[in-house]
Amino acid sequence: MRTLKSILLLIIIIAATIFIFQNMETVSLKFIIWQLEIPLSAASILLYVLGAVSGGLIFSMLKKLAIENKSRN
């Protein structure tokens, strides 16, 4: 099982490396008054991380609410 996990991790790292090198063109990101020009691959990774963090926060808040509701009943 450990070997399978290592192989999958290696495949993900190789795919991510290929993605980064194939998407080096610059994109312009704008939000209210901020503007940022970064490579497309960096923008994609940044958005992925922000989505993972916000999803984790929402999940933990919902879990906490469920535990509080369960303890009240």
PDB file of N, CA, C and O in Angstrom:
ATOM      1  N   MET A   1       0.825  -1.193   0.000  1.00  0.00           N
ATOM      2  CA  MET A   1       0.000   0.000   0.000  1.00  0.00           C
ATOM      3  C   MET A   1       0.870   1.258   0.000  1.00  0.00           C
ATOM      4  O   MET A   1       0.537   2.241  -0.646  1.00  0.00           O
ATOM      5  N   ARG A   2       1.966   1.205   0.749  1.00  0.00           N
ATOM      6  CA  ARG A   2       2.868   2.346   0.802  1.00  0.00           C
ATOM      7  C   ARG A   2       3.485   2.617  -0.568  1.00  0.00           C
ATOM      8  O   ARG A   2       3.660   3.766  -0.956  1.00  0.00           O
ATOM      9  N   THR A   3       3.808   1.549  -1.284  1.00  0.00           N
ATOM     10  CA  THR A   3       4.377   1.704  -2.625  1.00  0.00           C
ATOM     11  C   THR A   3       3.360   2.338  -3.564  1.00  0.00           C
ATOM     12  O   THR A   3       3.718   3.215  -4.360  1.00  0.00           O
ATOM     13  N   LEU A   4       2.112   1.937  -3.466  1.00  0.00           N
ATOM     14  CA  LEU A   4       1.058   2.514  -4.302  1.00  0.00           C
ATOM     15  C   LEU A   4       0.904   4.003  -4.025  1.00  0.00           C
ATOM     16  O   LEU A   4       0.792   4.805  -4.954  1.00  0.00           O
ATOM     17  N   LYS A   5       0.915   4.390  -2.762  1.00  0.00           N
ATOM     18  CA  LYS A   5       0.816   5.806  -2.402  1.00  0.00           C
ATOM     19  C   LYS A   5       2.006   6.591  -2.942  1.00  0.00           C
ATOM     20  O   LYS A   5       1.849   7.712  -3.427  1.00  0.00           O
ATOM     21  N   SER A   6       3.187   6.003  -2.866  1.00  0.00           N
ATOM     22  CA  SER A   6       4.383   6.668  -3.387  1.00  0.00           C
ATOM     23  C   SER A   6       4.304   6.851  -4.897  1.00  0.00           C
ATOM     24  O   SER A   6       4.676   7.906  -5.419  1.00  0.00           O
ATOM     25  N   ILE A   7       3.811   5.853  -5.587  1.00  0.00           N
ATOM     26  CA  ILE A   7       3.662   5.939  -7.045  1.00  0.00           C
ATOM     27  C   ILE A   7       2.634   7.002  -7.408  1.00  0.00           C
ATOM     28  O   ILE A   7       2.865   7.811  -8.318  1.00  0.00           O
ATOM     29  N   LEU A   8       1.503   7.027  -6.710  1.00  0.00           N
ATOM     30  CA  LEU A   8       0.483   8.044  -6.973  1.00  0.00           C
ATOM     31  C   LEU A   8       1.007   9.452  -6.699  1.00  0.00           C
ATOM     32  O   LEU A   8       0.747  10.379  -7.469  1.00  0.00           O
ATOM     33  N   LEU A   9       1.758   9.613  -5.621  1.00  0.00           N
ATOM     34  CA  LEU A   9       2.350  10.910  -5.308  1.00  0.00           C
ATOM     35  C   LEU A   9       3.330  11.334  -6.392  1.00  0.00           C
ATOM     36  O   LEU A   9       3.330  12.492  -6.824  1.00  0.00           O
ATOM     37  N   LEU A  10       4.131  10.417  -6.880  1.00  0.00           N
ATOM     38  CA  LEU A  10       5.079  10.712  -7.955  1.00  0.00           C
ATOM     39  C   LEU A  10       4.346  11.122  -9.229  1.00  0.00           C
ATOM     40  O   LEU A  10       4.749  12.084  -9.900  1.00  0.00           O
ATOM     41  N   ILE A  11       3.257  10.442  -9.558  1.00  0.00           N
ATOM     42  CA  ILE A  11       2.463  10.787 -10.743  1.00  0.00           C
ATOM     43  C   ILE A  11       1.870  12.192 -10.600  1.00  0.00           C
ATOM     44  O   ILE A  11       1.889  12.985 -11.538  1.00  0.00           O
ATOM     45  N   ILE A  12       1.372  12.520  -9.415  1.00  0.00           N
ATOM     46  CA  ILE A  12       0.800  13.854  -9.184  1.00  0.00           C
ATOM     47  C   ILE A  12       1.875  14.920  -9.309  1.00  0.00           C
ATOM     48  O   ILE A  12       1.646  15.977  -9.912  1.00  0.00           O
ATOM     49  N   ILE A  13       3.056  14.676  -8.758  1.00  0.00           N
ATOM     50  CA  ILE A  13       4.153  15.643  -8.850  1.00  0.00           C
ATOM     51  C   ILE A  13       4.585  15.842 -10.297  1.00  0.00           C
ATOM     52  O   ILE A  13       4.802  16.977 -10.738  1.00  0.00           O
ATOM     53  N   ILE A  14       4.686  14.772 -11.056  1.00  0.00           N
ATOM     54  CA  ILE A  14       5.060  14.877 -12.469  1.00  0.00           C
ATOM     55  C   ILE A  14       3.997  15.649 -13.248  1.00  0.00           C
ATOM     56  O   ILE A  14       4.320  16.534 -14.044  1.00  0.00           O
ATOM     57  N   ALA A  15       2.725  15.345 -13.001  1.00  0.00           N
ATOM     58  CA  ALA A  15       1.636  16.049 -13.694  1.00  0.00           C
ATOM     59  C   ALA A  15       1.638  17.532 -13.334  1.00  0.00           C
ATOM     60  O   ALA A  15       1.451  18.385 -14.207  1.00  0.00           O
ATOM     61  N   ALA A  16       1.865  17.859 -12.071  1.00  0.00           N
ATOM     62  CA  ALA A  16       1.907  19.257 -11.644  1.00  0.00           C
ATOM     63  C   ALA A  16       3.082  19.989 -12.287  1.00  0.00           C
ATOM     64  O   ALA A  16       2.950  21.141 -12.714  1.00  0.00           O
ATOM     65  N   THR A  17       4.221  19.330 -12.384  1.00  0.00           N
ATOM     66  CA  THR A  17       5.392  19.936 -13.019  1.00  0.00           C
ATOM     67  C   THR A  17       5.135  20.206 -14.499  1.00  0.00           C
ATOM     68  O   THR A  17       5.459  21.293 -14.995  1.00  0.00           O
ATOM     69  N   ILE A  18       4.535  19.264 -15.190  1.00  0.00           N
ATOM     70  CA  ILE A  18       4.189  19.464 -16.604  1.00  0.00           C
ATOM     71  C   ILE A  18       3.197  20.611 -16.740  1.00  0.00           C
ATOM     72  O   ILE A  18       3.342  21.483 -17.612  1.00  0.00           O
ATOM     73  N   PHE A  19       2.197  20.659 -15.873  1.00  0.00           N
ATOM     74  CA  PHE A  19       1.202  21.734 -15.898  1.00  0.00           C
ATOM     75  C   PHE A  19       1.866  23.095 -15.722  1.00  0.00           C
ATOM     76  O   PHE A  19       1.559  24.050 -16.429  1.00  0.00           O
ATOM     77  N   ILE A  20       2.794  23.188 -14.784  1.00  0.00           N
ATOM     78  CA  ILE A  20       3.469  24.466 -14.525  1.00  0.00           C
ATOM     79  C   ILE A  20       4.249  24.927 -15.746  1.00  0.00           C
ATOM     80  O   ILE A  20       4.165  26.088 -16.149  1.00  0.00           O
ATOM     81  N   PHE A  21       5.010  24.034 -16.357  1.00  0.00           N
ATOM     82  CA  PHE A  21       5.819  24.428 -17.506  1.00  0.00           C
ATOM     83  C   PHE A  21       4.995  24.722 -18.756  1.00  0.00           C
ATOM     84  O   PHE A  21       5.412  25.503 -19.603  1.00  0.00           O
ATOM     85  N   GLN A  22       3.827  24.113 -18.882  1.00  0.00           N
ATOM     86  CA  GLN A  22       2.997  24.356 -20.060  1.00  0.00           C
ATOM     87  C   GLN A  22       2.113  25.590 -19.913  1.00  0.00           C
ATOM     88  O   GLN A  22       1.514  26.031 -20.886  1.00  0.00           O
ATOM     89  N   ASN A  23       2.014  26.166 -18.719  1.00  0.00           N
ATOM     90  CA  ASN A  23       1.128  27.303 -18.480  1.00  0.00           C
ATOM     91  C   ASN A  23       1.893  28.467 -17.842  1.00  0.00           C
ATOM     92  O   ASN A  23       1.523  28.968 -16.795  1.00  0.00           O
ATOM     93  N   MET A  24       2.917  28.922 -18.520  1.00  0.00           N
ATOM     94  CA  MET A  24       3.740  30.001 -17.995  1.00  0.00           C
ATOM     95  C   MET A  24       3.303  31.381 -18.488  1.00  0.00           C
ATOM     96  O   MET A  24       3.859  32.388 -18.059  1.00  0.00           O
ATOM     97  N   GLU A  25       2.299  31.453 -19.359  1.00  0.00           N
ATOM     98  CA  GLU A  25       1.858  32.775 -19.823  1.00  0.00           C
ATOM     99  C   GLU A  25       1.253  33.561 -18.662  1.00  0.00           C
ATOM    100  O   GLU A  25       0.680  33.008 -17.738  1.00  0.00           O
ATOM    101  N   THR A  26       1.411  34.867 -18.730  1.00  0.00           N
ATOM    102  CA  THR A  26       0.968  35.747 -17.652  1.00  0.00           C
ATOM    103  C   THR A  26      -0.510  36.087 -17.803  1.00  0.00           C
ATOM    104  O   THR A  26      -0.991  36.335 -18.904  1.00  0.00           O
ATOM    105  N   VAL A  27      -1.209  36.068 -16.681  1.00  0.00           N
ATOM    106  CA  VAL A  27      -2.611  36.485 -16.650  1.00  0.00           C
ATOM    107  C   VAL A  27      -2.750  37.641 -15.663  1.00  0.00           C
ATOM    108  O   VAL A  27      -1.983  37.767 -14.720  1.00  0.00           O
ATOM    109  N   SER A  28      -3.739  38.466 -15.900  1.00  0.00           N
ATOM    110  CA  SER A  28      -3.991  39.610 -15.042  1.00  0.00           C
ATOM    111  C   SER A  28      -5.214  39.316 -14.180  1.00  0.00           C
ATOM    112  O   SER A  28      -6.288  39.025 -14.700  1.00  0.00           O
ATOM    113  N   LEU A  29      -5.025  39.372 -12.873  1.00  0.00           N
ATOM    114  CA  LEU A  29      -6.121  39.152 -11.933  1.00  0.00           C
ATOM    115  C   LEU A  29      -6.477  40.477 -11.293  1.00  0.00           C
ATOM    116  O   LEU A  29      -5.591  41.215 -10.845  1.00  0.00           O
ATOM    117  N   LYS A  30      -7.759  40.786 -11.243  1.00  0.00           N
ATOM    118  CA  LYS A  30      -8.223  42.036 -10.648  1.00  0.00           C
ATOM    119  C   LYS A  30      -9.281  41.735  -9.595  1.00  0.00           C
ATOM    120  O   LYS A  30     -10.143  40.899  -9.792  1.00  0.00           O
ATOM    121  N   PHE A  31      -9.190  42.452  -8.472  1.00  0.00           N
ATOM    122  CA  PHE A  31     -10.195  42.350  -7.416  1.00  0.00           C
ATOM    123  C   PHE A  31     -10.303  43.717  -6.758  1.00  0.00           C
ATOM    124  O   PHE A  31      -9.344  44.189  -6.129  1.00  0.00           O
ATOM    125  N   ILE A  32     -11.438  44.347  -6.917  1.00  0.00           N
ATOM    126  CA  ILE A  32     -11.736  45.684  -6.419  1.00  0.00           C
ATOM    127  C   ILE A  32     -10.641  46.654  -6.881  1.00  0.00           C
ATOM    128  O   ILE A  32     -10.657  47.069  -8.019  1.00  0.00           O
ATOM    129  N   ILE A  33      -9.691  47.000  -5.995  1.00  0.00           N
ATOM    130  CA  ILE A  33      -8.655  47.954  -6.406  1.00  0.00           C
ATOM    131  C   ILE A  33      -7.302  47.282  -6.646  1.00  0.00           C
ATOM    132  O   ILE A  33      -6.356  47.917  -7.084  1.00  0.00           O
ATOM    133  N   TRP A  34      -7.194  45.994  -6.363  1.00  0.00           N
ATOM    134  CA  TRP A  34      -5.928  45.292  -6.524  1.00  0.00           C
ATOM    135  C   TRP A  34      -5.826  44.681  -7.902  1.00  0.00           C
ATOM    136  O   TRP A  34      -6.805  44.190  -8.458  1.00  0.00           O
ATOM    137  N   GLN A  35      -4.620  44.681  -8.443  1.00  0.00           N
ATOM    138  CA  GLN A  35      -4.358  44.030  -9.722  1.00  0.00           C
ATOM    139  C   GLN A  35      -3.042  43.276  -9.601  1.00  0.00           C
ATOM    140  O   GLN A  35      -2.071  43.781  -9.041  1.00  0.00           O
ATOM    141  N   LEU A  36      -3.010  42.069 -10.123  1.00  0.00           N
ATOM    142  CA  LEU A  36      -1.846  41.214 -10.005  1.00  0.00           C
ATOM    143  C   LEU A  36      -1.624  40.512 -11.336  1.00  0.00           C
ATOM    144  O   LEU A  36      -2.578  40.013 -11.937  1.00  0.00           O
ATOM    145  N   GLU A  37      -0.395  40.478 -11.793  1.00  0.00           N
ATOM    146  CA  GLU A  37      -0.056  39.735 -13.004  1.00  0.00           C
ATOM    147  C   GLU A  37       0.884  38.601 -12.611  1.00  0.00           C
ATOM    148  O   GLU A  37       1.999  38.839 -12.163  1.00  0.00           O
ATOM    149  N   ILE A  38       0.393  37.371 -12.772  1.00  0.00           N
ATOM    150  CA  ILE A  38       1.167  36.188 -12.405  1.00  0.00           C
ATOM    151  C   ILE A  38       0.973  35.122 -13.469  1.00  0.00           C
ATOM    152  O   ILE A  38       0.029  35.177 -14.264  1.00  0.00           O
ATOM    153  N   PRO A  39       1.852  34.116 -13.496  1.00  0.00           N
ATOM    154  CA  PRO A  39       1.669  33.018 -14.448  1.00  0.00           C
ATOM    155  C   PRO A  39       0.348  32.270 -14.198  1.00  0.00           C
ATOM    156  O   PRO A  39      -0.111  32.174 -13.055  1.00  0.00           O
ATOM    157  N   LEU A  40      -0.235  31.773 -15.264  1.00  0.00           N
ATOM    158  CA  LEU A  40      -1.504  31.044 -15.172  1.00  0.00           C
ATOM    159  C   LEU A  40      -1.403  29.865 -14.209  1.00  0.00           C
ATOM    160  O   LEU A  40      -2.316  29.616 -13.422  1.00  0.00           O
ATOM    161  N   SER A  41      -0.280  29.154 -14.243  1.00  0.00           N
ATOM    162  CA  SER A  41      -0.116  28.003 -13.347  1.00  0.00           C
ATOM    163  C   SER A  41      -0.127  28.440 -11.887  1.00  0.00           C
ATOM    164  O   SER A  41      -0.729  27.786 -11.038  1.00  0.00           O
ATOM    165  N   ALA A  42       0.508  29.573 -11.570  1.00  0.00           N
ATOM    166  CA  ALA A  42       0.518  30.066 -10.193  1.00  0.00           C
ATOM    167  C   ALA A  42      -0.885  30.494  -9.767  1.00  0.00           C
ATOM    168  O   ALA A  42      -1.294  30.250  -8.627  1.00  0.00           O
ATOM    169  N   ALA A  43      -1.625  31.126 -10.679  1.00  0.00           N
ATOM    170  CA  ALA A  43      -2.999  31.526 -10.368  1.00  0.00           C
ATOM    171  C   ALA A  43      -3.869  30.301 -10.098  1.00  0.00           C
ATOM    172  O   ALA A  43      -4.675  30.297  -9.164  1.00  0.00           O
ATOM    173  N   SER A  44      -3.693  29.262 -10.890  1.00  0.00           N
ATOM    174  CA  SER A  44      -4.478  28.037 -10.706  1.00  0.00           C
ATOM    175  C   SER A  44      -4.171  27.388  -9.360  1.00  0.00           C
ATOM    176  O   SER A  44      -5.076  26.968  -8.638  1.00  0.00           O
ATOM    177  N   ILE A  45      -2.890  27.312  -9.014  1.00  0.00           N
ATOM    178  CA  ILE A  45      -2.499  26.709  -7.740  1.00  0.00           C
ATOM    179  C   ILE A  45      -3.005  27.551  -6.574  1.00  0.00           C
ATOM    180  O   ILE A  45      -3.518  27.027  -5.582  1.00  0.00           O
ATOM    181  N   LEU A  46      -2.898  28.880  -6.698  1.00  0.00           N
ATOM    182  CA  LEU A  46      -3.394  29.779  -5.657  1.00  0.00           C
ATOM    183  C   LEU A  46      -4.889  29.602  -5.437  1.00  0.00           C
ATOM    184  O   LEU A  46      -5.358  29.492  -4.294  1.00  0.00           O
ATOM    185  N   LEU A  47      -5.647  29.533  -6.515  1.00  0.00           N
ATOM    186  CA  LEU A  47      -7.094  29.350  -6.389  1.00  0.00           C
ATOM    187  C   LEU A  47      -7.438  27.981  -5.812  1.00  0.00           C
ATOM    188  O   LEU A  47      -8.383  27.852  -5.030  1.00  0.00           O
ATOM    189  N   TYR A  48      -6.677  26.966  -6.153  1.00  0.00           N
ATOM    190  CA  TYR A  48      -6.889  25.632  -5.593  1.00  0.00           C
ATOM    191  C   TYR A  48      -6.676  25.649  -4.077  1.00  0.00           C
ATOM    192  O   TYR A  48      -7.484  25.117  -3.315  1.00  0.00           O
ATOM    193  N   VAL A  49      -5.587  26.281  -3.639  1.00  0.00           N
ATOM    194  CA  VAL A  49      -5.286  26.349  -2.209  1.00  0.00           C
ATOM    195  C   VAL A  49      -6.352  27.153  -1.473  1.00  0.00           C
ATOM    196  O   VAL A  49      -6.826  26.742  -0.397  1.00  0.00           O
ATOM    197  N   LEU A  50      -6.758  28.294  -2.037  1.00  0.00           N
ATOM    198  CA  LEU A  50      -7.810  29.098  -1.407  1.00  0.00           C
ATOM    199  C   LEU A  50      -9.118  28.313  -1.310  1.00  0.00           C
ATOM    200  O   LEU A  50      -9.829  28.395  -0.308  1.00  0.00           O
ATOM    201  N   GLY A  51      -9.444  27.553  -2.343  1.00  0.00           N
ATOM    202  CA  GLY A  51     -10.650  26.729  -2.311  1.00  0.00           C
ATOM    203  C   GLY A  51     -10.567  25.633  -1.267  1.00  0.00           C
ATOM    204  O   GLY A  51     -11.541  25.363  -0.557  1.00  0.00           O
ATOM    205  N   ALA A  52      -9.389  25.022  -1.135  1.00  0.00           N
ATOM    206  CA  ALA A  52      -9.220  23.969  -0.131  1.00  0.00           C
ATOM    207  C   ALA A  52      -9.342  24.532   1.278  1.00  0.00           C
ATOM    208  O   ALA A  52      -9.988  23.939   2.148  1.00  0.00           O
ATOM    209  N   VAL A  53      -8.734  25.693   1.500  1.00  0.00           N
ATOM    210  CA  VAL A  53      -8.800  26.319   2.822  1.00  0.00           C
ATOM    211  C   VAL A  53     -10.237  26.719   3.151  1.00  0.00           C
ATOM    212  O   VAL A  53     -10.749  26.429   4.244  1.00  0.00           O
ATOM    213  N   SER A  54     -10.915  27.384   2.213  1.00  0.00           N
ATOM    214  CA  SER A  54     -12.286  27.814   2.492  1.00  0.00           C
ATOM    215  C   SER A  54     -13.215  26.613   2.643  1.00  0.00           C
ATOM    216  O   SER A  54     -14.101  26.616   3.502  1.00  0.00           O
ATOM    217  N   GLY A  55     -13.020  25.577   1.873  1.00  0.00           N
ATOM    218  CA  GLY A  55     -13.833  24.364   2.022  1.00  0.00           C
ATOM    219  C   GLY A  55     -13.604  23.702   3.367  1.00  0.00           C
ATOM    220  O   GLY A  55     -14.545  23.245   4.013  1.00  0.00           O
ATOM    221  N   GLY A  56     -12.358  23.672   3.823  1.00  0.00           N
ATOM    222  CA  GLY A  56     -12.053  23.108   5.134  1.00  0.00           C
ATOM    223  C   GLY A  56     -12.677  23.909   6.257  1.00  0.00           C
ATOM    224  O   GLY A  56     -13.188  23.346   7.235  1.00  0.00           O
ATOM    225  N   LEU A  57     -12.642  25.237   6.119  1.00  0.00           N
ATOM    226  CA  LEU A  57     -13.257  26.087   7.140  1.00  0.00           C
ATOM    227  C   LEU A  57     -14.768  25.889   7.194  1.00  0.00           C
ATOM    228  O   LEU A  57     -15.347  25.786   8.287  1.00  0.00           O
ATOM    229  N   ILE A  58     -15.401  25.830   6.042  1.00  0.00           N
ATOM    230  CA  ILE A  58     -16.851  25.614   6.003  1.00  0.00           C
ATOM    231  C   ILE A  58     -17.208  24.261   6.600  1.00  0.00           C
ATOM    232  O   ILE A  58     -18.144  24.139   7.395  1.00  0.00           O
ATOM    233  N   PHE A  59     -16.435  23.231   6.243  1.00  0.00           N
ATOM    234  CA  PHE A  59     -16.688  21.897   6.772  1.00  0.00           C
ATOM    235  C   PHE A  59     -16.550  21.875   8.290  1.00  0.00           C
ATOM    236  O   PHE A  59     -17.390  21.302   8.994  1.00  0.00           O
ATOM    237  N   SER A  60     -15.496  22.517   8.820  1.00  0.00           N
ATOM    238  CA  SER A  60     -15.302  22.507  10.275  1.00  0.00           C
ATOM    239  C   SER A  60     -16.399  23.294  10.989  1.00  0.00           C
ATOM    240  O   SER A  60     -16.832  22.907  12.081  1.00  0.00           O
ATOM    241  N   MET A  61     -16.864  24.387  10.376  1.00  0.00           N
ATOM    242  CA  MET A  61     -17.961  25.149  10.986  1.00  0.00           C
ATOM    243  C   MET A  61     -19.241  24.327  11.008  1.00  0.00           C
ATOM    244  O   MET A  61     -19.961  24.320  12.017  1.00  0.00           O
ATOM    245  N   LEU A  62     -19.541  23.638   9.917  1.00  0.00           N
ATOM    246  CA  LEU A  62     -20.745  22.806   9.875  1.00  0.00           C
ATOM    247  C   LEU A  62     -20.651  21.648  10.859  1.00  0.00           C
ATOM    248  O   LEU A  62     -21.636  21.292  11.520  1.00  0.00           O
ATOM    249  N   LYS A  63     -19.474  21.070  10.991  1.00  0.00           N
ATOM    250  CA  LYS A  63     -19.280  19.976  11.939  1.00  0.00           C
ATOM    251  C   LYS A  63     -19.484  20.468  13.367  1.00  0.00           C
ATOM    252  O   LYS A  63     -20.129  19.801  14.183  1.00  0.00           O
ATOM    253  N   LYS A  64     -18.950  21.658  13.676  1.00  0.00           N
ATOM    254  CA  LYS A  64     -19.116  22.231  15.005  1.00  0.00           C
ATOM    255  C   LYS A  64     -20.584  22.519  15.291  1.00  0.00           C
ATOM    256  O   LYS A  64     -21.087  22.243  16.387  1.00  0.00           O
ATOM    257  N   LEU A  65     -21.298  23.060  14.303  1.00  0.00           N
ATOM    258  CA  LEU A  65     -22.728  23.315  14.479  1.00  0.00           C
ATOM    259  C   LEU A  65     -23.503  22.021  14.710  1.00  0.00           C
ATOM    260  O   LEU A  65     -24.407  21.974  15.543  1.00  0.00           O
ATOM    261  N   ALA A  66     -23.153  20.980  13.987  1.00  0.00           N
ATOM    262  CA  ALA A  66     -23.830  19.696  14.159  1.00  0.00           C
ATOM    263  C   ALA A  66     -23.583  19.132  15.551  1.00  0.00           C
ATOM    264  O   ALA A  66     -24.502  18.600  16.188  1.00  0.00           O
ATOM    265  N   ILE A  67     -22.358  19.265  16.051  1.00  0.00           N
ATOM    266  CA  ILE A  67     -22.050  18.775  17.392  1.00  0.00           C
ATOM    267  C   ILE A  67     -22.806  19.582  18.437  1.00  0.00           C
ATOM    268  O   ILE A  67     -23.343  19.024  19.407  1.00  0.00           O
ATOM    269  N   GLU A  68     -22.875  20.911  18.270  1.00  0.00           N
ATOM    270  CA  GLU A  68     -23.609  21.753  19.216  1.00  0.00           C
ATOM    271  C   GLU A  68     -25.094  21.405  19.219  1.00  0.00           C
ATOM    272  O   GLU A  68     -25.716  21.346  20.279  1.00  0.00           O
ATOM    273  N   ASN A  69     -25.672  21.203  18.038  1.00  0.00           N
ATOM    274  CA  ASN A  69     -27.091  20.843  17.957  1.00  0.00           C
ATOM    275  C   ASN A  69     -27.348  19.480  18.581  1.00  0.00           C
ATOM    276  O   ASN A  69     -28.381  19.262  19.219  1.00  0.00           O
ATOM    277  N   LYS A  70     -26.429  18.560  18.395  1.00  0.00           N
ATOM    278  CA  LYS A  70     -26.582  17.217  18.962  1.00  0.00           C
ATOM    279  C   LYS A  70     -26.514  17.268  20.493  1.00  0.00           C
ATOM    280  O   LYS A  70     -27.259  16.552  21.167  1.00  0.00           O
ATOM    281  N   SER A  71     -25.645  18.111  21.043  1.00  0.00           N
ATOM    282  CA  SER A  71     -25.516  18.202  22.498  1.00  0.00           C
ATOM    283  C   SER A  71     -26.716  18.907  23.137  1.00  0.00           C
ATOM    284  O   SER A  71     -27.034  18.687  24.295  1.00  0.00           O
ATOM    285  N   ARG A  72     -27.393  19.773  22.366  1.00  0.00           N
ATOM    286  CA  ARG A  72     -28.582  20.443  22.896  1.00  0.00           C
ATOM    287  C   ARG A  72     -29.764  19.488  22.997  1.00  0.00           C
ATOM    288  O   ARG A  72     -30.623  19.643  23.857  1.00  0.00           O
ATOM    289  N   ASN A  73     -29.828  18.503  22.124  1.00  0.00           N
ATOM    290  CA  ASN A  73     -30.975  17.574  22.110  1.00  0.00           C
ATOM    291  C   ASN A  73     -30.795  16.458  23.048  1.00  0.00           C
ATOM    292  O   ASN A  73     -30.313  16.011  23.808  1.00  0.00           O
TER     293      ASN A  73
END
